[in-house]
Coordinates of C-alpha atoms in Angstrom, one line a residue:
M1 CA 12.7 11.0 -34.1
P2 CA 9.6 12.3 -32.3
T3 CA 7.2 9.9 -30.7
P4 CA 3.5 10.3 -29.6
S5 CA 4.7 10.6 -26.0
D6 CA 6.9 13.6 -26.4
T7 CA 4.7 15.6 -28.9
P8 CA 1.8 17.6 -27.4
N9 CA -1.6 16.2 -28.5
R10 CA -4.0 18.8 -29.9
G11 CA -7.0 16.9 -28.8
G12 CA -9.3 14.0 -29.8
I13 CA -8.3 10.5 -28.7
I14 CA -5.8 10.5 -25.9
H15 CA -3.5 7.5 -25.5
T16 CA -2.0 6.8 -22.1
Y17 CA 1.2 4.8 -22.1
Q18 CA 2.6 2.9 -19.1
K19 CA 5.4 4.8 -17.5
Y20 CA 8.0 2.9 -15.5
D21 CA 11.3 4.2 -14.2
P22 CA 13.5 1.2 -13.6
A23 CA 15.8 1.3 -10.6
K24 CA 18.8 -0.8 -9.7
F25 CA 18.3 -4.4 -10.7
P26 CA 19.7 -7.3 -8.7
S27 CA 22.3 -9.6 -10.2
P28 CA 21.8 -13.4 -10.0
S29 CA 24.3 -13.6 -7.1
E30 CA 22.2 -11.2 -5.0
P31 CA 19.2 -12.1 -2.9
P32 CA 16.0 -12.7 -4.8
P33 CA 13.7 -9.6 -5.4
D34 CA 11.3 -8.6 -2.6
L35 CA 7.9 -9.9 -3.4
V36 CA 6.4 -9.6 0.1
S37 CA 6.6 -5.8 0.5
P38 CA 4.5 -4.9 -2.6
V39 CA 1.7 -7.3 -1.5
F40 CA 1.7 -6.0 2.0
E41 CA 1.7 -2.3 0.9
H42 CA -1.4 -3.1 -1.2
M43 CA -3.0 -4.8 1.8
L44 CA -2.2 -1.8 4.0
Q45 CA -3.9 0.6 1.7
F46 CA -6.9 -1.4 0.5
G47 CA -7.4 -3.9 3.4
S48 CA -8.1 -6.9 1.1
M49 CA -6.5 -9.1 -1.4
R50 CA -8.1 -9.0 -4.8
Q51 CA -6.7 -10.9 -7.7
F52 CA -3.5 -9.4 -9.1
S53 CA -3.2 -9.2 -12.8
E54 CA 0.0 -10.3 -14.5
E55 CA 0.8 -6.7 -15.4
E56 CA 0.4 -5.5 -11.8
L57 CA 2.6 -8.3 -10.5
A58 CA 5.2 -7.5 -13.2
N59 CA 5.2 -3.7 -12.3
A60 CA 5.6 -4.5 -8.6
I61 CA 8.6 -6.8 -9.0
K62 CA 12.1 -6.1 -10.4
L63 CA 13.8 -9.1 -12.0
D64 CA 17.2 -9.4 -13.8
P65 CA 16.7 -10.4 -17.4
G66 CA 20.2 -12.0 -17.3
Q67 CA 18.7 -14.8 -15.3
F68 CA 17.0 -16.1 -18.4
A69 CA 19.4 -17.3 -21.1
G70 CA 18.7 -16.0 -24.6
L71 CA 16.0 -13.5 -23.5
G72 CA 18.1 -10.4 -24.3
P73 CA 18.9 -11.4 -28.0
S74 CA 15.3 -12.4 -28.5
L75 CA 14.0 -9.1 -27.4
D76 CA 16.6 -7.2 -29.5
Q77 CA 15.5 -9.1 -32.6
L78 CA 11.9 -8.2 -32.0
I79 CA 12.7 -4.5 -31.3
K80 CA 14.8 -4.4 -34.5
M81 CA 11.9 -5.9 -36.5
L82 CA 9.4 -3.4 -35.2
E83 CA 11.7 -0.4 -35.8
E84 CA 12.2 -1.6 -39.4
R85 CA 8.5 -1.8 -40.0
K86 CA 8.0 1.7 -38.5
Q87 CA 10.7 3.1 -40.8
Q88 CA 9.1 1.5 -43.8
I89 CA 5.8 3.3 -43.1
L90 CA 7.4 6.6 -42.5
A91 CA 9.5 6.4 -45.7
K92 CA 6.5 5.5 -47.9
Y93 CA 3.9 8.1 -47.1
E94 CA 3.4 11.9 -46.8
T95 CA 0.7 13.6 -44.7
D96 CA 0.2 17.1 -46.3
S97 CA -2.4 15.9 -48.7
V98 CA -4.4 13.9 -46.3
A99 CA -4.4 16.8 -43.8
K100 CA -5.9 19.0 -46.5
K101 CA -8.5 16.3 -47.2
A102 CA -9.5 16.1 -43.5
A103 CA -9.7 19.9 -43.2
K104 CA -11.9 20.2 -46.4
Q105 CA -14.1 17.3 -45.2
Y106 CA -14.7 19.2 -41.9
A107 CA -15.4 22.5 -43.6
N108 CA -17.9 20.8 -46.0
A109 CA -19.7 19.2 -43.1
A110 CA -19.8 22.5 -41.2
Q111 CA -21.3 24.3 -44.3
G112 CA -24.0 21.6 -44.6
A113 CA -25.3 22.1 -41.1
R114 CA -28.2 24.4 -40.6
P115 CA -28.5 25.6 -37.0
A116 CA -31.5 27.4 -35.6
G117 CA -31.3 31.1 -35.0
K118 CA -30.5 31.1 -31.3
M119 CA -27.9 28.4 -31.8
K120 CA -26.1 30.0 -34.8
K121 CA -23.7 32.1 -32.8
S122 CA -22.7 29.2 -30.5
F123 CA -22.4 27.0 -33.6
E124 CA -20.0 29.4 -35.4
R125 CA -17.8 29.7 -32.3
A126 CA -17.6 25.9 -32.0
I127 CA -16.7 25.5 -35.7
R128 CA -14.0 28.2 -35.4
D129 CA -12.5 26.7 -32.2
E130 CA -12.7 23.1 -33.5
Q131 CA -13.8 21.8 -30.1
I132 CA -15.8 18.6 -29.9
Y133 CA -17.2 19.4 -26.5
Q134 CA -18.9 22.6 -27.8
L135 CA -20.5 20.6 -30.6
E136 CA -21.7 18.0 -28.0
H137 CA -23.3 20.8 -25.9
L138 CA -25.2 22.0 -29.0
W139 CA -26.3 18.4 -29.8
Y140 CA -27.9 18.0 -26.4
Q141 CA -29.8 21.2 -27.0
A142 CA -31.0 20.2 -30.5
E143 CA -31.6 16.5 -29.8
R144 CA -35.4 17.0 -29.2
N145 CA -36.2 20.3 -30.8
N146 CA -34.3 20.0 -34.0
P147 CA -33.5 16.3 -34.8
R148 CA -32.2 17.1 -38.3
F149 CA -29.6 19.6 -37.0
A150 CA -28.7 17.1 -34.3
S151 CA -28.0 14.5 -37.0
Q152 CA -25.8 17.0 -38.8
L153 CA -23.9 17.7 -35.6
L154 CA -23.1 14.0 -35.2
R155 CA -21.6 13.8 -38.6
L156 CA -19.7 17.0 -38.0
M157 CA -18.3 15.7 -34.7
E158 CA -17.2 12.5 -36.5
T159 CA -15.3 14.5 -39.2
L160 CA -13.7 16.7 -36.5
G161 CA -12.6 13.6 -34.7
E162 CA -11.0 12.3 -37.9
K163 CA -9.3 15.7 -38.4
Y164 CA -7.9 15.4 -34.9
Q165 CA -6.3 12.1 -35.6
I166 CA -4.9 13.2 -39.0
D167 CA -3.3 16.3 -37.3
H168 CA -1.9 14.1 -34.6
L169 CA -0.4 11.7 -37.2
A170 CA 1.3 14.6 -39.0
S171 CA 2.7 16.2 -35.8
A172 CA 3.8 13.0 -34.0
Y173 CA 5.6 11.2 -36.8
E174 CA 8.1 12.5 -39.4
F175 CA 7.0 11.1 -42.7
I176 CA 9.5 11.4 -45.6
G177 CA 7.7 9.5 -48.4
R178 CA 5.6 10.7 -51.4
E179 CA 2.6 8.5 -51.5
S180 CA -0.6 10.1 -50.4
M181 CA -3.2 8.5 -48.1
T182 CA -6.9 8.5 -47.9
I183 CA -8.5 9.5 -44.5
P184 CA -9.5 6.0 -43.5
Q185 CA -6.0 4.7 -44.6
A186 CA -4.3 7.4 -42.5
I187 CA -6.3 6.5 -39.4
E188 CA -5.3 2.8 -39.9
I189 CA -1.7 3.8 -40.2
L190 CA -1.9 5.9 -37.1
E191 CA -3.3 2.9 -35.2
E192 CA -0.5 0.7 -36.5
L193 CA 2.2 3.1 -35.6
Q194 CA 0.8 3.5 -32.1
K195 CA 0.7 -0.3 -31.7
I196 CA 4.3 -0.4 -32.8
D197 CA 5.3 2.3 -30.3
E198 CA 3.5 0.5 -27.4
L199 CA 5.1 -2.8 -28.3
L200 CA 8.5 -1.2 -28.5
K201 CA 8.0 0.3 -25.0
Q202 CA 6.9 -3.1 -23.6
L203 CA 10.0 -4.8 -25.1
E204 CA 12.3 -2.1 -23.8
D205 CA 10.8 -2.5 -20.3
A206 CA 11.3 -6.2 -20.6
K207 CA 15.0 -5.7 -21.4
E208 CA 15.4 -3.7 -18.2
N209 CA 13.5 -6.0 -15.7
A210 CA 12.1 -9.0 -17.5
Q211 CA 8.5 -7.6 -17.5
L212 CA 7.4 -10.2 -20.1
A213 CA 3.8 -10.5 -18.7
I214 CA 3.0 -7.0 -20.0
I215 CA 3.9 -7.9 -23.6
D216 CA 0.8 -8.3 -25.7
L217 CA 1.6 -11.3 -27.8
D218 CA -1.6 -11.1 -29.8
E219 CA -0.7 -7.7 -31.1
L220 CA 2.9 -8.7 -31.5
S221 CA 1.8 -11.6 -33.7
E222 CA 0.6 -9.0 -36.3
F223 CA 4.3 -8.1 -36.9
A224 CA 6.4 -11.1 -35.9
D225 CA 6.5 -14.7 -37.3
A226 CA 5.0 -17.6 -35.4
E227 CA 8.4 -18.9 -34.3
A228 CA 9.3 -15.6 -32.5
I229 CA 5.9 -15.5 -30.8
E230 CA 6.3 -19.1 -29.6
N231 CA 9.8 -18.3 -28.3
M232 CA 8.5 -15.3 -26.4
A233 CA 5.6 -17.3 -24.9
N234 CA 8.1 -19.8 -23.6
F235 CA 10.1 -17.1 -21.9
Q236 CA 6.9 -15.8 -20.3
K237 CA 6.2 -19.3 -18.9
Q238 CA 9.8 -19.4 -17.5
V239 CA 9.4 -16.0 -15.8
Q240 CA 6.0 -17.0 -14.4
Q241 CA 7.4 -20.2 -13.0
Y242 CA 10.3 -18.3 -11.5
L243 CA 8.0 -15.8 -9.8
K244 CA 5.8 -18.7 -8.5
D245 CA 8.8 -20.4 -7.0
M246 CA 10.0 -17.2 -5.3
M247 CA 6.5 -16.4 -4.0
E248 CA 6.3 -19.8 -2.4
G249 CA 9.8 -19.3 -0.9
Q250 CA 8.7 -15.9 0.6
G251 CA 5.4 -17.2 2.0
L252 CA 3.1 -15.9 -0.7
V253 CA 0.7 -18.7 -1.8
D254 CA -0.9 -18.3 -5.2
Q255 CA -4.3 -19.9 -5.2
Q256 CA -6.1 -19.5 -8.5
G257 CA -4.7 -16.0 -9.0
A258 CA -5.4 -14.8 -5.5
V259 CA -2.3 -14.1 -3.4
Q260 CA -2.6 -15.5 0.2
L261 CA -0.3 -14.3 3.0
S262 CA 1.3 -17.0 5.2
P263 CA 2.9 -16.6 8.6
K264 CA 6.3 -16.7 6.9
A265 CA 5.3 -13.7 4.7
Y266 CA 4.3 -11.8 7.8
K267 CA 7.6 -12.4 9.5
L268 CA 9.5 -11.3 6.4
F269 CA 7.6 -8.1 6.1
Q270 CA 7.8 -7.3 9.8
G271 CA 11.6 -8.0 9.6
K272 CA 11.9 -5.5 6.8
L273 CA 10.0 -2.9 8.7
L274 CA 12.2 -3.3 11.8
E275 CA 15.3 -3.2 9.6
R276 CA 14.2 0.1 8.2
I277 CA 13.3 1.5 11.6
F278 CA 16.6 0.7 13.2
S279 CA 18.8 1.4 10.2
N280 CA 19.5 5.0 11.1
L281 CA 20.4 4.4 14.7
E282 CA 24.0 4.4 16.0
A283 CA 25.4 1.2 17.2
S284 CA 25.0 2.2 20.9
R285 CA 21.4 3.0 20.2
S286 CA 20.5 0.1 17.9
G287 CA 17.3 -0.6 19.8
R288 CA 18.8 -3.7 21.4
H289 CA 19.8 -3.8 25.0
K290 CA 23.2 -2.3 25.8
G291 CA 24.2 -5.4 27.8
P292 CA 22.6 -8.6 29.0
V293 CA 21.3 -8.7 32.5
E294 CA 22.4 -12.2 33.3
G295 CA 21.0 -14.3 36.1
E296 CA 18.1 -16.5 36.9
G297 CA 15.8 -15.3 34.1
A298 CA 13.2 -16.6 31.7
V299 CA 15.0 -16.1 28.4
E300 CA 18.0 -18.4 27.5
T301 CA 21.0 -17.1 25.6
Q302 CA 23.3 -19.1 23.3
Q303 CA 26.2 -18.6 25.7
T304 CA 26.9 -21.4 28.3
K305 CA 28.8 -21.7 31.5
P306 CA 29.9 -24.6 33.8
Y307 CA 27.3 -25.7 36.4
E308 CA 27.4 -24.0 39.7
F309 CA 25.5 -24.8 42.9
G310 CA 22.1 -23.2 42.7
D311 CA 21.8 -23.2 38.9
S312 CA 18.5 -24.6 37.5
V313 CA 19.0 -27.8 35.5
A314 CA 16.0 -26.5 33.4
Q315 CA 18.6 -24.5 31.5
M316 CA 21.0 -27.4 30.9
D317 CA 22.8 -27.5 27.5
I318 CA 22.2 -31.3 27.1
P319 CA 24.3 -31.8 23.9
Q320 CA 27.3 -30.0 25.3
T321 CA 27.0 -31.8 28.6
M322 CA 27.0 -35.2 26.9
I323 CA 30.0 -34.2 24.7
N324 CA 31.9 -33.2 27.9
A325 CA 31.2 -36.6 29.5
M326 CA 32.2 -38.6 26.4
L327 CA 35.5 -36.6 26.1
R328 CA 36.2 -37.3 29.7
Q329 CA 35.3 -41.1 29.6
G330 CA 36.7 -41.9 26.2
H331 CA 35.5 -45.4 25.1
E332 CA 34.2 -46.3 28.6
R333 CA 30.5 -47.1 28.7
P334 CA 27.9 -46.5 30.0
I335 CA 28.3 -42.7 30.1
R336 CA 28.1 -41.4 33.7
L337 CA 27.6 -37.7 34.2
R338 CA 29.5 -35.7 36.8
Q339 CA 28.9 -32.2 38.1
D340 CA 31.8 -30.8 36.1
D341 CA 30.4 -32.2 32.8
I342 CA 27.3 -30.1 33.1
E343 CA 27.0 -27.0 30.9
I344 CA 24.2 -24.4 31.7
H345 CA 22.7 -21.8 29.4
K346 CA 23.1 -18.3 30.6
T347 CA 19.8 -16.6 31.1
R348 CA 18.6 -13.0 30.8
N349 CA 16.3 -11.3 33.2
N350 CA 13.4 -10.2 31.1
P351 CA 10.8 -8.4 33.1
K352 CA 7.4 -8.6 31.6
C353 CA 5.8 -5.6 30.0
A354 CA 2.1 -5.4 29.1
T355 CA 0.9 -3.1 26.3
V356 CA -2.5 -2.3 24.7
V357 CA -2.4 -0.3 21.5
L358 CA -5.5 1.8 20.7
M359 CA -5.7 2.5 17.0
D360 CA -8.0 5.3 15.9
M361 CA -10.0 3.9 13.0
S362 CA -12.7 6.6 12.9
G363 CA -13.7 8.4 9.7
S364 CA -11.1 11.2 10.0
M365 CA -8.2 8.6 9.7
R366 CA -9.0 8.3 6.0
Y367 CA -7.5 11.7 5.2
D368 CA -3.9 11.5 3.9
G369 CA -4.0 7.8 4.4
Q370 CA -3.2 8.0 8.1
Y371 CA -4.7 4.6 8.7
V372 CA -2.0 3.0 6.5
N373 CA 0.7 4.4 8.8
V374 CA -1.2 3.1 11.9
K375 CA -1.4 -0.4 10.5
R376 CA 2.3 -0.3 9.5
M377 CA 3.2 0.7 13.0
A378 CA 1.1 -2.2 14.4
L379 CA 2.8 -4.8 12.3
A380 CA 6.3 -3.4 13.2
L381 CA 5.5 -3.4 16.9
N382 CA 4.0 -6.9 16.8
G383 CA 7.1 -8.1 14.9
L384 CA 9.4 -6.6 17.5
I385 CA 7.6 -8.0 20.5
S386 CA 7.1 -11.5 19.1
G387 CA 10.7 -11.7 18.0
E388 CA 12.6 -10.0 20.8
Y389 CA 10.3 -9.9 23.8
P390 CA 8.1 -13.0 23.4
G391 CA 7.1 -12.9 27.1
D392 CA 5.5 -9.5 26.8
F393 CA 1.7 -9.0 26.6
L394 CA 0.4 -7.1 23.6
R395 CA -3.2 -6.5 22.4
F396 CA -4.5 -4.3 19.7
L397 CA -7.9 -2.5 19.8
E398 CA -9.5 -0.5 17.0
V399 CA -11.3 2.7 18.2
A400 CA -14.3 4.1 16.4
T401 CA -17.8 4.5 17.7
F402 CA -17.1 1.2 19.6
A403 CA -13.7 -0.2 20.6
K404 CA -13.0 -3.8 19.5
V405 CA -10.2 -6.3 19.8
V406 CA -8.2 -6.8 16.6
P407 CA -6.6 -10.2 16.3
Q408 CA -3.0 -9.9 15.1
G409 CA -3.8 -11.7 11.9
D410 CA -6.5 -9.1 11.1
L411 CA -4.3 -6.0 11.5
I412 CA -3.4 -5.9 7.8
S413 CA -7.1 -5.8 6.7
L414 CA -8.2 -3.1 9.2
M415 CA -9.9 -0.1 7.5
P416 CA -11.2 3.2 8.8
K417 CA -15.0 3.6 9.1
I418 CA -16.9 5.4 6.4
P419 CA -18.9 8.4 7.6
T420 CA -22.7 7.8 7.4
V421 CA -23.7 11.1 8.9
T422 CA -22.6 14.3 7.1
N423 CA -24.4 16.9 9.1
P424 CA -22.1 19.7 10.4
V425 CA -23.6 19.3 13.9
V426 CA -24.5 15.9 15.3
R427 CA -26.2 15.2 18.7
L428 CA -27.1 11.5 18.8
R429 CA -27.8 9.1 21.7
A430 CA -28.4 5.4 21.5
D431 CA -29.6 3.1 24.3
M432 CA -27.5 0.0 23.9
S433 CA -29.4 -1.9 26.5
N434 CA -32.4 -1.9 24.2
E435 CA -32.7 -5.2 22.4
D436 CA -33.9 -3.5 19.3
V437 CA -30.7 -1.4 19.0
S438 CA -27.5 -3.0 17.7
E439 CA -24.2 -1.7 16.4
M440 CA -25.6 -2.0 12.9
H441 CA -28.0 0.8 13.7
V442 CA -25.3 3.2 15.0
P443 CA -23.1 5.4 12.8
P444 CA -19.7 3.7 13.0
H445 CA -17.3 6.6 12.3
F446 CA -17.1 8.4 15.6
T447 CA -14.1 8.3 18.0
N448 CA -14.8 6.6 21.4
I449 CA -11.5 6.8 23.2
Q450 CA -13.2 6.2 26.6
H451 CA -14.5 2.8 25.5
G452 CA -11.0 1.9 24.2
L453 CA -9.4 2.9 27.5
Q454 CA -12.0 0.9 29.4
M455 CA -11.3 -2.2 27.5
A456 CA -7.5 -1.7 27.7
R457 CA -7.8 -1.3 31.5
Q458 CA -9.7 -4.6 31.7
F459 CA -7.0 -6.4 29.7
L460 CA -4.1 -4.9 31.7
A461 CA -5.8 -5.6 35.0
T462 CA -5.1 -9.4 34.6
Q463 CA -1.4 -8.9 33.8
D464 CA 0.9 -9.5 36.8
T465 CA 3.5 -6.9 36.1
P466 CA 4.0 -3.3 37.2
N467 CA 5.0 -2.3 33.7
R468 CA 1.7 -1.6 32.0
Q469 CA 0.9 1.0 29.4
V470 CA -1.6 2.1 26.8
I471 CA -0.4 3.4 23.5
L472 CA -3.1 5.6 22.0
I473 CA -2.7 6.7 18.3
T474 CA -5.2 9.3 17.3
D475 CA -5.6 12.6 15.4
G476 CA -7.7 14.6 17.8
L477 CA -10.5 14.9 20.3
P478 CA -13.0 12.1 21.1
T479 CA -16.5 12.4 19.7
A480 CA -18.3 9.5 21.4
H481 CA -18.6 8.1 25.0
F482 CA -20.7 5.9 27.2
E483 CA -22.7 6.8 30.2
D484 CA -23.8 3.5 31.6
H485 CA -25.7 1.9 28.8
L486 CA -26.2 5.1 26.9
L487 CA -23.9 5.9 23.9
Y488 CA -23.5 9.5 23.0
M489 CA -22.2 10.7 19.6
L490 CA -21.4 14.4 19.7
Y491 CA -19.8 16.5 16.9
P492 CA -18.2 19.0 17.1
P493 CA -16.4 17.4 20.1
D494 CA -18.2 18.2 23.3
P495 CA -16.9 18.8 26.8
Q496 CA -19.2 16.1 28.1
T497 CA -17.2 13.5 26.0
E498 CA -13.9 14.9 27.0
Q499 CA -14.8 14.7 30.7
A500 CA -16.0 11.0 30.4
T501 CA -12.7 10.2 28.6
M502 CA -10.6 11.9 31.3
R503 CA -12.5 10.0 34.0
E504 CA -11.5 6.7 32.3
G505 CA -7.9 8.0 32.2
M506 CA -8.0 8.6 36.0
L507 CA -9.1 5.0 36.5
C508 CA -6.1 3.9 34.5
K509 CA -3.8 6.0 36.7
R510 CA -5.4 4.5 39.8
E511 CA -4.4 1.1 38.5
D512 CA -0.8 2.3 37.6
I513 CA -1.4 2.2 33.9
T514 CA 0.5 4.8 31.8
I515 CA -1.1 6.3 28.7
N516 CA 1.3 7.4 26.0
I517 CA -0.3 9.3 23.1
F518 CA 1.0 9.6 19.5
L519 CA -0.8 12.5 18.0
L520 CA -1.1 12.4 14.2
P521 CA -1.4 15.6 12.1
S522 CA -4.8 16.3 10.7
W523 CA -6.3 19.1 8.5
S524 CA -8.9 19.7 11.2
Q525 CA -6.6 19.6 14.2
S526 CA -6.8 22.5 16.6
H527 CA -5.2 23.8 19.8
E528 CA -7.9 22.0 21.8
D529 CA -6.9 18.6 20.3
V530 CA -3.3 19.2 21.5
Q531 CA -4.4 20.4 25.0
F532 CA -6.6 17.3 25.5
A533 CA -3.8 14.9 24.5
H534 CA -1.5 16.6 27.0
R535 CA -4.1 16.4 29.8
L536 CA -4.9 12.8 29.2
A537 CA -1.3 11.6 29.0
E538 CA 0.1 13.7 31.9
S539 CA -2.7 12.6 34.2
T540 CA -1.2 9.1 34.1
G541 CA 2.5 10.1 33.9
G542 CA 2.6 9.5 30.2
R543 CA 3.9 11.5 27.3
V544 CA 2.6 13.0 24.0
F545 CA 4.5 12.5 20.8
F546 CA 3.9 14.7 17.8
T547 CA 4.9 12.9 14.7
A548 CA 4.3 12.9 10.9
G549 CA 2.3 9.9 9.9
S550 CA 5.1 8.3 7.9
D551 CA 7.4 8.2 11.0
L552 CA 4.8 6.7 13.3
D553 CA 6.2 3.2 13.2
R554 CA 9.7 4.4 14.0
Y555 CA 8.5 6.6 16.9
V556 CA 6.4 3.9 18.5
V557 CA 9.0 1.1 18.2
W558 CA 11.9 3.3 19.4
D559 CA 9.9 4.4 22.4
Y560 CA 9.0 0.8 23.2
V561 CA 12.6 -0.4 23.0
N562 CA 13.9 2.5 25.1
N563 CA 11.2 1.8 27.7
R564 CA 12.1 -1.9 27.8
R565 CA 15.8 -1.0 28.2
E566 CA 15.0 1.3 31.2
I567 CA 13.0 -1.6 32.8
L568 CA 15.9 -4.0 32.3
Q569 CA 18.4 -1.6 33.8

């Protein structure tokens, strides 16, 4: 039987139905559905947490209806009831007569209209084409000069709209009855059938993944008895409570409809990112070290060994040591330790690595959503280092007209700057030593890599390790730089800015800081962008990586892990 969704609509009122393609659904024995990822993906794209509607939450989460006893039969009963009501309507009425009535009403209204001479030809074409937008155009022309004709056009558009709906009713549904309808009655029946179709789709979706929140109980109450509605409302409460419990279990706190992210949620999402990044690597290249470098190190392992002369008692396994002494002494008390009772945790040499990540957040990063990939990379790298290399130093800086430190908790809400200057050629200078000039007065969307490198160098200068690097993620040439207290913003990119950035790169080299650049694709990227990236990276012994934005997190994390393995070896 044809439905409104698979029959082309001629025009008039357009109804949009929610489309959802269900995937594989978890069984009750499998882990609970992932609630964290949809929330974080929203944050990555929009940078803030607005209130989620019940429908949005239901669309984002896949549930197994089998977890709720009796839900399936209840949904089947409602679906059967709605389908029976739909068949009753189709078996009772016919549409040929009402279609003729609508066409005649439209023709009479057209004959009653009296257009002015210069509008007559356009009016006749609009009537022939049966296009409302053409009649609207005529109405705007006649509104002031010919109010009577404008009023006739309004009536004509109303009758044409009704004709659209009658035509849609006749083409979308297969009526087999004999009773004729009036035009108002036919429009009411169309609305009722569309409600039934929408409710049927909601119920079918609910059968697949328990999306009860999107079922409109108010509309359903027009067709179902009070007991069935109450039963479905109780199921909705069960699902909502189930979601609330899962959200709390995954670190998502629901406070008056606003989803808050806890540290637990961050760890879960970072773990999923790293699992995805390392999932395609071979076992020998899993991103973990090939073998532990054991010795007097800073990181304890779970393995233990008997105490040997020279071992530090700071790594003593106290529970195992006490058990050894008790087994040796039996019931003798007090317990007296001997050297052969002592168990020592093996340790792993873990040389410190210091990294500053410069994330381009200028106006150009809005294109193709590149900023989303940059933030996803930052979360993955932060999760890797905090989980596996807790002794390493890591800082994040956003780079726009100014470079600024980004606390790890603010990475998810970072957004690219909105351009405030649209001139094709920009030559601006700001004296930042002037008390009357602040960042609020300066366009925020330029790219000041020089300032970012300067701040990164200052952070890394305090780190007592030879393994220091800057990871620069950008899509092209810099467009801003400082000369003492003067800030220059130059677009198209100017050699003066490139020279200032290269000077800062040479200062990094002098302090043995390596610059690795991940160059993202951009619609405006040129050969000059690529050459600049090579010059800046090679001047410090670094490298340039060309990567699609969606693979950025994988490239950065793999490179970091490989670099750490080389340091350990």
